[in-house]
Amino acid sequence: MSTDILSHTENGVRTLTFNRLDKKNSITSAMYAALADGLAAAVSDASIRVVLIQGHEAIFSAGNDIGDFLEKPPAGSDSPVFRFLHGIAAFPKPLLAAVCGPAVGVGTTMLLHCDLVYAGDNAAFSVPFVNLGLCPEAASSLLLPQMLGYHRAAEALLLGEPFMAEAALEVGLVNRVLPPTEVSAYAQAQARKLAAKPLSSLVETKRLMKKGQAQAVAAQMADEGASFGRMLREPAAREAFSAFMERRKPVFSKVCRFSMLCERQI
Ligand code: COA
């Protein structure tokens, strides 16, 4: 497993920890592959009963590594990012997350597939796909409106501004807000409680809760994935990503003209 993702298993709980602090735990394709493999191994290993995903007390994840995404855009459903997204959406055992600090993009959308989420009072959730010239992923365009209500989801997804832990608690995205120093230990204690319960009952209960919309989630992910892959190569995303790398504000007014020109050429 990549050292940017640490894996530790104890008392039936596998803990996967983002360990790329210098880049704000942004996620490369190698990290997605490690996460996807870690989840797949946890499904087949009977001694692993629960998985906990966590970051650092100051940052959960800055989302996709922008440079890595530019260099190696995901190609097809076998690409590491899609393997990871399918892995969390279909993960049959309890899946927990401990989230402190910024949780950007997939840092937030992955939480929609976790069963229990514990947050530090410094947690800041954001889904700024529009600001990057992209569209939502991880079925967040389906699950966020369901969870937040359409208008609050539209505010989160269209404006892309962060919302804080208390707001996330109010809408049910997180189960409990704690001081950042206590989040990991609390989530670990909850995970251990679950690991002591009969696994077959946990798995069946989760299956029954999720089955009503498993197909809709998979279909939404496929639809989003096709658009996301296409939009990654389009001028708006190119401008947003170049601006991020060059530490400047993106200028989308030029991009509209370029896009129209591109459309005319097609
Ligand atoms: N991809 C690649 N590198 C990233 C990154 C990302 N998503 N997010 C942060 N980094 C890198 C920065 O380039 C910087 O690298 P450097 O030290 O080599 O210059 C380092 O991490 C620190 O980032 P910085 O922005 O200085 O930290 P901050 O504490 O001021 O802000 C964030 C933290 C998370 C709020 C901010 O980094 C951010 O908004 N990142 C982009 C998030 C994003 O748009 N993600 C969606 C991708 S689809």
Short mmCIF file of N, CA, C and O and ligand atoms in Angstrom, two decimals, residues 20-24 26-27 59 61-67 69 102 104-106 128-129 132 134 228 241 244-245 247, ligand 1:
data_model
loop_
_atom_site.label_atom_id
_atom_site.label_comp_id
_atom_site.label_asym_id
_atom_site.label_seq_id
_atom_site.Cartn_x
_atom_site.Cartn_y
_atom_site.Cartn_z
N ARG A 20 -0.65 12.54 3.43
CA ARG A 20 0.07 13.36 2.44
C ARG A 20 -0.14 14.83 2.82
O ARG A 20 -0.67 15.63 2.05
N LEU A 21 0.29 15.11 4.05
CA LEU A 21 -0.01 16.42 4.64
C LEU A 21 0.57 17.58 3.84
O LEU A 21 -0.04 18.64 3.76
N ASP A 22 1.79 17.37 3.27
CA ASP A 22 2.43 18.49 2.55
C ASP A 22 1.58 18.93 1.37
O ASP A 22 1.68 20.08 0.95
N LYS A 23 0.75 18.05 0.84
CA LYS A 23 -0.15 18.40 -0.28
C LYS A 23 -1.60 18.35 0.19
O LYS A 23 -2.52 18.06 -0.58
N LYS A 24 -1.80 18.63 1.48
CA LYS A 24 -3.13 18.73 2.07
C LYS A 24 -3.98 17.48 1.83
O LYS A 24 -5.19 17.55 1.63
N SER A 26 -4.33 15.78 -0.68
CA SER A 26 -4.98 15.64 -1.99
C SER A 26 -4.66 14.23 -2.50
O SER A 26 -3.63 13.64 -2.16
N ILE A 27 -5.59 13.70 -3.29
CA ILE A 27 -5.57 12.27 -3.58
C ILE A 27 -5.09 12.01 -5.02
O ILE A 27 -5.73 12.47 -5.98
N ILE A 59 -6.60 18.69 8.53
CA ILE A 59 -7.11 18.57 7.15
C ILE A 59 -7.57 17.13 6.92
O ILE A 59 -6.85 16.19 7.26
N SER A 61 -9.09 16.16 3.53
CA SER A 61 -8.51 16.00 2.19
C SER A 61 -8.88 17.19 1.31
O SER A 61 -10.02 17.66 1.34
N ALA A 62 -7.90 17.64 0.50
CA ALA A 62 -8.14 18.71 -0.48
C ALA A 62 -8.72 18.16 -1.77
O ALA A 62 -8.73 18.85 -2.79
N GLY A 63 -9.18 16.91 -1.74
CA GLY A 63 -9.82 16.34 -2.93
C GLY A 63 -8.81 15.80 -3.92
O GLY A 63 -7.66 15.47 -3.57
N ASN A 64 -9.22 15.73 -5.17
CA ASN A 64 -8.33 15.19 -6.19
C ASN A 64 -7.04 16.01 -6.28
O ASN A 64 -7.10 17.24 -6.24
N ASP A 65 -5.92 15.32 -6.45
CA ASP A 65 -4.67 16.02 -6.73
C ASP A 65 -4.77 16.60 -8.14
O ASP A 65 -4.85 15.86 -9.13
N ILE A 66 -4.76 17.92 -8.22
CA ILE A 66 -5.07 18.58 -9.49
C ILE A 66 -4.00 18.30 -10.54
O ILE A 66 -4.33 17.99 -11.69
N GLY A 67 -2.73 18.35 -10.16
CA GLY A 67 -1.66 18.08 -11.13
C GLY A 67 -1.74 16.64 -11.65
O GLY A 67 -1.62 16.38 -12.84
N PHE A 69 -4.34 14.75 -11.74
CA PHE A 69 -5.55 14.61 -12.57
C PHE A 69 -5.29 15.10 -13.99
O PHE A 69 -5.79 14.52 -14.94
N PRO A 102 -10.54 21.08 6.32
CA PRO A 102 -11.19 21.07 5.01
C PRO A 102 -11.41 19.65 4.47
O PRO A 102 -10.54 18.78 4.58
N VAL A 104 -12.59 18.73 0.82
CA VAL A 104 -12.92 19.38 -0.46
C VAL A 104 -13.27 18.31 -1.51
O VAL A 104 -12.61 17.27 -1.59
N GLY A 105 -14.27 18.60 -2.33
CA GLY A 105 -14.60 17.72 -3.45
C GLY A 105 -14.90 16.31 -2.98
O GLY A 105 -15.79 16.09 -2.16
N VAL A 106 -14.10 15.37 -3.48
CA VAL A 106 -14.33 13.97 -3.11
C VAL A 106 -14.12 13.77 -1.60
O VAL A 106 -14.65 12.81 -1.02
N PRO A 128 -16.71 22.12 -4.71
CA PRO A 128 -16.54 23.23 -5.66
C PRO A 128 -16.32 22.79 -7.11
O PRO A 128 -15.48 23.34 -7.81
N PHE A 129 -17.07 21.78 -7.55
CA PHE A 129 -16.83 21.24 -8.89
C PHE A 129 -17.06 22.29 -9.98
O PHE A 129 -16.31 22.36 -10.95
N LEU A 132 -14.30 24.55 -10.73
CA LEU A 132 -13.20 23.89 -11.43
C LEU A 132 -13.59 23.52 -12.86
O LEU A 132 -12.87 22.77 -13.53
N LEU A 134 -16.00 21.62 -13.65
CA LEU A 134 -16.37 20.20 -13.66
C LEU A 134 -17.82 20.03 -13.21
O LEU A 134 -18.55 21.01 -13.06
N PHE A 228 -17.91 14.07 -16.20
CA PHE A 228 -16.69 14.51 -15.51
C PHE A 228 -15.46 14.25 -16.38
O PHE A 228 -14.60 15.13 -16.56
N PHE A 241 -7.68 24.56 -13.62
CA PHE A 241 -6.55 23.80 -13.11
C PHE A 241 -5.24 24.57 -13.32
O PHE A 241 -4.38 24.60 -12.44
N PHE A 244 -5.03 27.21 -10.71
CA PHE A 244 -4.64 26.68 -9.41
C PHE A 244 -3.13 26.46 -9.36
O PHE A 244 -2.47 26.86 -8.41
N MET A 245 -2.58 25.86 -10.41
CA MET A 245 -1.14 25.58 -10.42
C MET A 245 -0.33 26.88 -10.43
O MET A 245 0.75 26.95 -9.88
N ARG A 247 -1.34 29.68 -9.13
CA ARG A 247 -1.76 30.46 -7.96
C ARG A 247 -2.39 31.80 -8.36
O ARG A 247 -2.00 32.86 -7.90
N1 COA B 1 -4.14 19.13 -5.67
C1 COA B 1 -2.80 19.28 -5.71
N2 COA B 1 -2.12 19.98 -4.80
C2 COA B 1 -2.81 20.55 -3.81
C3 COA B 1 -4.21 20.45 -3.72
C4 COA B 1 -4.89 19.70 -4.71
N3 COA B 1 -6.21 19.51 -4.70
N4 COA B 1 -4.63 21.13 -2.63
C5 COA B 1 -3.53 21.65 -2.07
N5 COA B 1 -2.43 21.30 -2.76
C6 COA B 1 -1.03 21.65 -2.51
C7 COA B 1 -0.74 23.10 -2.89
O1 COA B 1 -0.45 23.22 -4.27
C8 COA B 1 0.46 23.40 -2.01
O2 COA B 1 1.58 22.79 -2.60
P1 COA B 1 3.03 23.55 -2.53
O3 COA B 1 3.35 23.66 -1.06
O4 COA B 1 3.95 22.62 -3.26
O5 COA B 1 2.85 24.88 -3.18
C9 COA B 1 0.15 22.59 -0.74
O6 COA B 1 -0.78 21.60 -1.11
C10 COA B 1 -0.48 23.44 0.34
O7 COA B 1 -1.68 24.02 -0.18
P2 COA B 1 -2.21 25.48 0.23
O8 COA B 1 -3.27 25.87 -0.73
O9 COA B 1 -1.03 26.40 0.37
O10 COA B 1 -2.81 25.19 1.69
P3 COA B 1 -3.90 26.05 2.49
O11 COA B 1 -3.86 25.54 3.88
O12 COA B 1 -3.71 27.51 2.25
O13 COA B 1 -5.32 25.65 1.83
C11 COA B 1 -6.95 24.13 0.94
C12 COA B 1 -5.82 24.31 1.94
C13 COA B 1 -7.34 22.67 0.96
C14 COA B 1 -8.16 24.99 1.36
C15 COA B 1 -6.47 24.58 -0.48
O14 COA B 1 -5.22 23.95 -0.72
C16 COA B 1 -7.39 24.22 -1.62
O15 COA B 1 -8.43 24.83 -1.78
N6 COA B 1 -6.97 23.24 -2.45
C17 COA B 1 -7.67 22.92 -3.70
C18 COA B 1 -8.86 22.08 -3.39
C19 COA B 1 -9.61 21.72 -4.64
O16 COA B 1 -10.00 22.54 -5.45
N7 COA B 1 -9.88 20.40 -4.73
C20 COA B 1 -10.72 19.83 -5.72
C21 COA B 1 -9.97 19.08 -6.75
S1 COA B 1 -11.11 18.30 -7.90
#
